[in-house]
CSV table of C-alpha atoms in Angstrom, one decimal:
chain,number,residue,atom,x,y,z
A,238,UNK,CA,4.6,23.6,-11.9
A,239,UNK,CA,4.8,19.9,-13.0
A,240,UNK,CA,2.1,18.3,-15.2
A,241,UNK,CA,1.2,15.5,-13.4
A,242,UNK,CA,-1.1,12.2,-14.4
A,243,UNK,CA,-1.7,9.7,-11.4
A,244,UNK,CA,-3.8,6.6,-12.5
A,245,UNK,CA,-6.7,6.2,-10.5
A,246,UNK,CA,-7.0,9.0,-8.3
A,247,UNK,CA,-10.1,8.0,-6.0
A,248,UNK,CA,-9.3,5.0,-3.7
A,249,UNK,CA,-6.4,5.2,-0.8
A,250,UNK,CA,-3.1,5.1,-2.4
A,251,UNK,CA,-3.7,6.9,-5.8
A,252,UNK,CA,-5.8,9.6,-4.0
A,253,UNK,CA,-3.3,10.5,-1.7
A,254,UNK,CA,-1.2,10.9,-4.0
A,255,UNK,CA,-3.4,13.0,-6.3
A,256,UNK,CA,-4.2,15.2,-2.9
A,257,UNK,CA,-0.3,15.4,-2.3
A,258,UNK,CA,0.7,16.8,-5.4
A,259,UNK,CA,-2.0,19.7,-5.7
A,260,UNK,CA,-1.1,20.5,-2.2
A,261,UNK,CA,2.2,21.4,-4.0
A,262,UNK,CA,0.8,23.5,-6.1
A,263,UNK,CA,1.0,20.9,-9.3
A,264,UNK,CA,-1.0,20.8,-12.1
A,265,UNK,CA,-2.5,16.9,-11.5
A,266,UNK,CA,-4.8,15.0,-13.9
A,267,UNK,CA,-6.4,11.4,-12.8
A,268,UNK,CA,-7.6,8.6,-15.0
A,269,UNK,CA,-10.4,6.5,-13.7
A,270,UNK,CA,-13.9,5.5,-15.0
A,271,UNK,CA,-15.3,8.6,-12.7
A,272,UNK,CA,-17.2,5.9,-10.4
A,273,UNK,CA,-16.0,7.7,-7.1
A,274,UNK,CA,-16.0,10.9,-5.9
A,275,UNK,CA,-12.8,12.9,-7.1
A,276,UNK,CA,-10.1,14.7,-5.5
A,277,UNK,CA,-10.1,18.4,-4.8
A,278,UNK,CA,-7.9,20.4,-7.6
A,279,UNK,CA,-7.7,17.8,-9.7
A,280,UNK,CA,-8.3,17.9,-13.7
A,281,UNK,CA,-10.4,14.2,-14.6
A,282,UNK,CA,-9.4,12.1,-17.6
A,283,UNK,CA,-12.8,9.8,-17.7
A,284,UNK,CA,-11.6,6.9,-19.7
A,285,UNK,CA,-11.4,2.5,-19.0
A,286,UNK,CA,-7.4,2.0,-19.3
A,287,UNK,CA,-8.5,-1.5,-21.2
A,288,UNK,CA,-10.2,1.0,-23.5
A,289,UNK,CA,-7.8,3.9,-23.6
A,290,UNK,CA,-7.9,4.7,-27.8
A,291,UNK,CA,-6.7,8.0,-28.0
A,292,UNK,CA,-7.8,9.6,-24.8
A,293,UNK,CA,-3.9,11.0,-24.0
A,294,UNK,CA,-3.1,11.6,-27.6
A,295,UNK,CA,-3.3,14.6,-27.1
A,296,UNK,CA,-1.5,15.1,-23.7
A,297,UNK,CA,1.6,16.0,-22.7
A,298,UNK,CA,2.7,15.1,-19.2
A,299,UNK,CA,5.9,15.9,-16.9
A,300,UNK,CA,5.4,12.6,-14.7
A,301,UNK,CA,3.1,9.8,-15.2
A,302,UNK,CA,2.7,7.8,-11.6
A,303,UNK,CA,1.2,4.9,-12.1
A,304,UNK,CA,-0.3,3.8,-9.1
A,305,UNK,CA,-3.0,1.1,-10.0
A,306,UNK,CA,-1.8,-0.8,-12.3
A,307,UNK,CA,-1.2,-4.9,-11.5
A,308,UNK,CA,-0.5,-6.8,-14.6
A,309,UNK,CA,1.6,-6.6,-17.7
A,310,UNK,CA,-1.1,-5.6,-19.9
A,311,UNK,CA,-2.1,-3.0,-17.8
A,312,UNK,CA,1.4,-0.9,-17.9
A,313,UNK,CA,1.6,-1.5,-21.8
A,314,UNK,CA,-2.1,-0.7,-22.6
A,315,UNK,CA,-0.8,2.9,-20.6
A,316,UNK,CA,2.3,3.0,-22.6
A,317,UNK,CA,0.5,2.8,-26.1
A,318,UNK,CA,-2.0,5.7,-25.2
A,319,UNK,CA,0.7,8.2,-23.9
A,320,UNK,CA,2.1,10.0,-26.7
A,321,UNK,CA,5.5,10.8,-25.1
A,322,UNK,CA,7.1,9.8,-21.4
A,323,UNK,CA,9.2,11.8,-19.5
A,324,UNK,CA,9.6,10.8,-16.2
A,325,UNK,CA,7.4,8.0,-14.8
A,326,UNK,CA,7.0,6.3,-11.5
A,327,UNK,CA,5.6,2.7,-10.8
A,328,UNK,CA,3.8,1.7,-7.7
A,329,UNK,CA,4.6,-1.9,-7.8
A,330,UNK,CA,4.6,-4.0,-4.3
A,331,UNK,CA,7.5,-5.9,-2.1
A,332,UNK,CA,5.6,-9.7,-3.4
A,333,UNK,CA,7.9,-9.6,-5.9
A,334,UNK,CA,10.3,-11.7,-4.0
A,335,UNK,CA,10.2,-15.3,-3.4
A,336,UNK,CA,9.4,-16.0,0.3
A,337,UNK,CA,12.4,-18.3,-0.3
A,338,UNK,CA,15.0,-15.6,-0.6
A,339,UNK,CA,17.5,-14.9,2.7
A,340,UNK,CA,16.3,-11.7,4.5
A,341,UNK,CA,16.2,-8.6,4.5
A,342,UNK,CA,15.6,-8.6,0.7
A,343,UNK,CA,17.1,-6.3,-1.2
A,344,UNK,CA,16.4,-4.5,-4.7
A,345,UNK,CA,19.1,-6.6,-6.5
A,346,UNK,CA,17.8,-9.7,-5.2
A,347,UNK,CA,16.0,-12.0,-8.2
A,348,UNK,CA,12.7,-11.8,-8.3
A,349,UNK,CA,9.7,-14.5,-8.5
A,350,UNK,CA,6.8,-16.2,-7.7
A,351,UNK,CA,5.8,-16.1,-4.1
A,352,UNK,CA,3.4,-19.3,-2.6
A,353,UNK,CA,1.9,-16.2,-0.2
A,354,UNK,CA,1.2,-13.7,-2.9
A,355,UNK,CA,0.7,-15.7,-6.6
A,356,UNK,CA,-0.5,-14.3,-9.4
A,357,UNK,CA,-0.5,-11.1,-7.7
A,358,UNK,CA,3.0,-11.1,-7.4
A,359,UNK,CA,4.2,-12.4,-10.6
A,360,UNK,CA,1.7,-10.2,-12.2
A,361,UNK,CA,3.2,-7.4,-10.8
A,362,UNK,CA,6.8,-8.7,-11.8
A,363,UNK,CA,5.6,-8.7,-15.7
A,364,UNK,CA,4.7,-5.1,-15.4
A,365,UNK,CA,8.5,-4.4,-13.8
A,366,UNK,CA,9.7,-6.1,-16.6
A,367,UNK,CA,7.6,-4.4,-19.3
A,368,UNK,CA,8.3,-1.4,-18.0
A,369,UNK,CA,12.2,-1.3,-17.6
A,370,UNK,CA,12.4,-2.3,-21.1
A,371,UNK,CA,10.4,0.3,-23.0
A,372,UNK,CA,10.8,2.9,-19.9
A,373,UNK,CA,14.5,2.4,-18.5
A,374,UNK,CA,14.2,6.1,-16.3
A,375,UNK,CA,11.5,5.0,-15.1
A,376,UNK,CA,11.0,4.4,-10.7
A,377,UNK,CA,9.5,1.1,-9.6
A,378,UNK,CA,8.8,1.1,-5.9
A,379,UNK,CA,7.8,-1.7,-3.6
A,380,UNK,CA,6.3,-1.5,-0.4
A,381,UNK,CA,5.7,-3.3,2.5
A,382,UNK,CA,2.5,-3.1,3.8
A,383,UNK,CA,0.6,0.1,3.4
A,384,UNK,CA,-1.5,2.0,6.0
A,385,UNK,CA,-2.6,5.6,6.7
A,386,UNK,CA,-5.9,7.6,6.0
A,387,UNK,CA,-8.1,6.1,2.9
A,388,UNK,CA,-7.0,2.9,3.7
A,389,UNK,CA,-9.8,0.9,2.2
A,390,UNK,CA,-8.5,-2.4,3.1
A,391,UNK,CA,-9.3,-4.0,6.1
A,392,UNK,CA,-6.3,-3.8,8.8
A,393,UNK,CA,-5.8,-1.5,11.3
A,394,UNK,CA,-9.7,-0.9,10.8
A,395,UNK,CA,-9.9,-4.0,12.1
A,396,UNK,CA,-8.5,-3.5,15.1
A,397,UNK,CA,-10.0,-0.5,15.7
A,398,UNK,CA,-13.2,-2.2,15.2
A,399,UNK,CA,-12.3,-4.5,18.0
A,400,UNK,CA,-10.9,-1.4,20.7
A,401,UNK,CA,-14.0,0.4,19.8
A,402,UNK,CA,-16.1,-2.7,20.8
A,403,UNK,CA,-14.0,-3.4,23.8
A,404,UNK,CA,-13.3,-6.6,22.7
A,405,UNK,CA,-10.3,-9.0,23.3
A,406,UNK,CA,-8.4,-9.3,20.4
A,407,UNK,CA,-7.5,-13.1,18.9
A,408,UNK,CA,-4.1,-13.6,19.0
A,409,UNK,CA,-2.0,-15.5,16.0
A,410,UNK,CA,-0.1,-17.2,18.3
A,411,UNK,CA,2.1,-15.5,20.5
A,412,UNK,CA,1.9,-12.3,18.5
A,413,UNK,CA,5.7,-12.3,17.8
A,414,UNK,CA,5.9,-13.0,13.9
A,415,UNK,CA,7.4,-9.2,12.3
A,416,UNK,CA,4.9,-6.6,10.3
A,417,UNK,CA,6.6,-4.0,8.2
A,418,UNK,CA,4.4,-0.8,7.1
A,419,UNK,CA,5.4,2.4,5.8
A,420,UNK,CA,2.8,5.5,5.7
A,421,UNK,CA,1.3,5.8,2.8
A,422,UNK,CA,2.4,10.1,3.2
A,423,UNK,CA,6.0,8.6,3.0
A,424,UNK,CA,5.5,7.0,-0.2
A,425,UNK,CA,4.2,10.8,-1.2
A,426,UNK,CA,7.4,11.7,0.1
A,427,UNK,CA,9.7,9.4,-1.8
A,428,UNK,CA,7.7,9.9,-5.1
A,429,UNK,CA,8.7,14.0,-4.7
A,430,UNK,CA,11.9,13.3,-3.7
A,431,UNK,CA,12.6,10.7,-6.8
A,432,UNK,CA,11.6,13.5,-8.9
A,433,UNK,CA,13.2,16.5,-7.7
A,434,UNK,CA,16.4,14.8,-7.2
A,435,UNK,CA,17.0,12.1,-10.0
A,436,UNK,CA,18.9,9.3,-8.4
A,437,UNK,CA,20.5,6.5,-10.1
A,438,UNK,CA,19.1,3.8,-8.7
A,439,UNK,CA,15.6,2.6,-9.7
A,440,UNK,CA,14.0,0.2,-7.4
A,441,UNK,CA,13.4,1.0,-3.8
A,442,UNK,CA,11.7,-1.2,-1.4
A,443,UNK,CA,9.4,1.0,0.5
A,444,UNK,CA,9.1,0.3,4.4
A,445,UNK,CA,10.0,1.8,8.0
A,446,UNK,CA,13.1,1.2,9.0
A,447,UNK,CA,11.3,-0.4,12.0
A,448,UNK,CA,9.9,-3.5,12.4
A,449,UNK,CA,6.6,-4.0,15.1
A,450,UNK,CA,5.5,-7.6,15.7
A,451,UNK,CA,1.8,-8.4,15.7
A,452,UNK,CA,1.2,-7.9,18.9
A,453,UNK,CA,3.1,-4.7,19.3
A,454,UNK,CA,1.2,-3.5,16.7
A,455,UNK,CA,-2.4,-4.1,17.9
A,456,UNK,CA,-1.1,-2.6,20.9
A,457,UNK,CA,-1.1,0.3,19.2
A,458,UNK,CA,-4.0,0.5,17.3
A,459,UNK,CA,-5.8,-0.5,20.9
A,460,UNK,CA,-3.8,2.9,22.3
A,461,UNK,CA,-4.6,5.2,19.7
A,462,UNK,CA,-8.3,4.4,20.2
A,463,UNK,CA,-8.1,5.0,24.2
A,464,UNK,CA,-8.7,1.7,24.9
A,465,UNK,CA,-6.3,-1.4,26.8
A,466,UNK,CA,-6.2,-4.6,24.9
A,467,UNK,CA,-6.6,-8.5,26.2
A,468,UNK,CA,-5.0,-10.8,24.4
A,469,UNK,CA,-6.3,-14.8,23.6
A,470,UNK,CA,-3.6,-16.5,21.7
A,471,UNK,CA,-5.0,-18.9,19.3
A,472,UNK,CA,-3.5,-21.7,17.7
A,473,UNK,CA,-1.2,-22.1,14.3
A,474,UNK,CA,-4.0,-24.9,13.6
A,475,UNK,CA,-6.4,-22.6,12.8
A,476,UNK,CA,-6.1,-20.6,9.5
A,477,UNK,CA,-4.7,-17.0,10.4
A,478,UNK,CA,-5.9,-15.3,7.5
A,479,UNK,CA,-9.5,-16.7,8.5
A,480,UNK,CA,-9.2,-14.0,11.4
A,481,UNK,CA,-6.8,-11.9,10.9
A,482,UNK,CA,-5.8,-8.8,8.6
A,483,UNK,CA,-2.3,-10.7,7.6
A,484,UNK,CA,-1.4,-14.3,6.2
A,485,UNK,CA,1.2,-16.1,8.2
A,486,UNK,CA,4.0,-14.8,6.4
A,487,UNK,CA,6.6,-12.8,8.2
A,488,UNK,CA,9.1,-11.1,5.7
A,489,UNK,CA,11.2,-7.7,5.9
A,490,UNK,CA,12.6,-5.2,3.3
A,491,UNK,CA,16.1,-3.6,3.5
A,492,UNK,CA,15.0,0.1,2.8
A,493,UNK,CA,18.6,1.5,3.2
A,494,UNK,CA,18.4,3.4,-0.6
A,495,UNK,CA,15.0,4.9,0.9
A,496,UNK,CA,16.0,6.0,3.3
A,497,UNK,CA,19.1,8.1,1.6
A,498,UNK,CA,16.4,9.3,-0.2
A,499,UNK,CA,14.0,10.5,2.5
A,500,UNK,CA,15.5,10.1,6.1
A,501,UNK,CA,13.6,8.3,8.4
A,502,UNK,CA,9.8,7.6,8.0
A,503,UNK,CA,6.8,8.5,9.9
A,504,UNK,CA,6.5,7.3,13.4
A,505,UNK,CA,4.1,4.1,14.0
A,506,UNK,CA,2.0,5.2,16.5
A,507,UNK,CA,1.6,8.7,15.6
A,508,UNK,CA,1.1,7.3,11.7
A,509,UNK,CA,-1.7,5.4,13.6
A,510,UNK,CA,-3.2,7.9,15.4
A,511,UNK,CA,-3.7,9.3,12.0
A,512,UNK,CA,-5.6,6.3,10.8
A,513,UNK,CA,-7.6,6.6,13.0
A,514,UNK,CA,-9.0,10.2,13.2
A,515,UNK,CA,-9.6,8.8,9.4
A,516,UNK,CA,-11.4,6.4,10.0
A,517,UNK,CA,-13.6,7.3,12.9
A,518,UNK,CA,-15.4,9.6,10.4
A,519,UNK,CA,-15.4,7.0,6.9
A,520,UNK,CA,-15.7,3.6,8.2
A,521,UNK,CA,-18.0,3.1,5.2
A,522,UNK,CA,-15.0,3.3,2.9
A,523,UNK,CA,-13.1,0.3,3.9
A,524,UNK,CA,-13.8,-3.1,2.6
A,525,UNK,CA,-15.0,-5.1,5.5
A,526,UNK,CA,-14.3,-8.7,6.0
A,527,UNK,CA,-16.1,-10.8,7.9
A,528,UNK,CA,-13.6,-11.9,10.8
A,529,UNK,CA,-15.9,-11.5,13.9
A,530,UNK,CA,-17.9,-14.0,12.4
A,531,UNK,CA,-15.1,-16.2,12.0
A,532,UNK,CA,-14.0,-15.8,15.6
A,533,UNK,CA,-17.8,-16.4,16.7
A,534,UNK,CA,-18.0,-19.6,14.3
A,535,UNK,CA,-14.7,-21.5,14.4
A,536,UNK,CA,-11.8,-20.1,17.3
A,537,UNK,CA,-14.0,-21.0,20.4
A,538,UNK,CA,-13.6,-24.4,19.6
A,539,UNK,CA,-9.8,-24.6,18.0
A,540,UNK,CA,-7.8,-22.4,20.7
């Protein structure tokens, strides 16, 4: 049995990883503020990470997986509370690339600021860097876009929202710029696997090995829910993030080391299907964002 601590523990990626690893039988602790409802199994450490003092003093932890932390001072305020590190795993993000770079990007590739992501990538980037240096074993992944049960943020929920209402769905375009998601269960998967087997490298992108375009995509979500969709394509004039779940930046990750790591990853549509069973039942948990009222208010007059 591995002693586990998992920052956060409550909200969509951090909880399913907490769930994951007492489903194996591990001995997992969160760290969070206790504002949400825990997960089953689970030992709490009630503590602010900006206000840490000597809360782990007095821990000693098998793996640390760090799964909400976004800037520099985040990772080190983590790194000064834990008395010892053994092995440690970084959930970083795939904005750490310039959208610049040639594509597929790979791990080796410099990273930078991104005009798409800003401060949220380059934040991200200063917590790689801090941690390489005063962790070198540690993992640092970065996915692509993230989906699966908890999802809190508001993407395929979106769609869903539109099948359930029987609505057609506002097209960016013709649909055909690339999405790349992995399932947030694979990201459980790789985490286990990192651990148990120890490989060299340390930096994985984290994505399917398959690609869906927008409109394959909604497709999907429409199909899960039972429902056909109708398209109206609207134009590049209009903002896209103003209506949809994804800025108008198409990118894709080479995730040929994760996949010697895992095999291939969770099929889209049955990954979907699993969304929404989720979400069916806690729609109050995702953040909502007002794009019907955006649709209503501005694309009836721009298409």
């Amino acid at each position: 049995m591995k002693k586990i601590l998992i920052t956060g523990g409550t909200v969509f990626v951090s909880r399913t990883l907490a769930e994951y690893f007492v489903s194996k039988k591990e001995d997992v602790y969160v760290l969070n503020r206790n504002n949400h409802p825990q997960p089953k199994g689970v030992t709490l450490i009630e503590a602010d990470r900006y206000n840490l003092g000597a809360t782990l003093s007095n821990y000693s932890f098998d793996v640390v997986i760090d799964a909400n932390s976004y800037t520099g001072e985040e990772v080190s305020l983590l790194l000064d509370a834990l008395p010892e590190i053994k092995e440690y795993i970084f959930i970083s993000t795939s904005a750490v690339y310039p959208e610049t770079l040639s594509q597929p990007f790979k791990e080796t590739q410099q990273v930078g600021a991104n005009k798409y992501w800003q401060s949220y990538g380059t934040n991200k980037i200063e917590a790689e860097e801090i941690l390489a240096k005063r962790v070198p074993q540690a993992y640092i992944l970065r996915p692509a876009y993230i989906y699966g049960p908890y999802n809190n943020a508001y993407r395929e929920a979106f769609v869903f929202d539109c099948a359930t209402s029987k609505r057609p769905f506002y097209l960016p375009s013709s649909g055909d710029m690339i999405l790349q998601f992995i399932h947030m269960n694979d990201i459980c998967k790789l985490v286990d696997k990192l651990l148990e087997t120890k490989p060299v490298e340390k930096i994985y992108n984290v994505g399917n090995e398959v690609t869906v375009t927008i409109k394959e995509w909604v497709e999907m979500c429409y199909d899960v829910v039972g429902e056909s969709v109708e398209f109206i394509e609207v134009s590049s004039d209009v903002p896209q993030s103003s209506y949809f779940s994804f800025p108008n930046y198409e990118y894709i990750l080479d995730v040929s080391n994760q996949t010697a790591v895992i095999g291939e990853t969770i099929d889209m549509k049955e990954g979907l299907r699993e969304s929404w069973e989720w979400y069916r039942e806690n729609q109050e948990v995702v953040t909502k964002r007002d794009y019907f009222g955006a649709i209503e208010k501005m694309l009836e007059e721009k298409i």
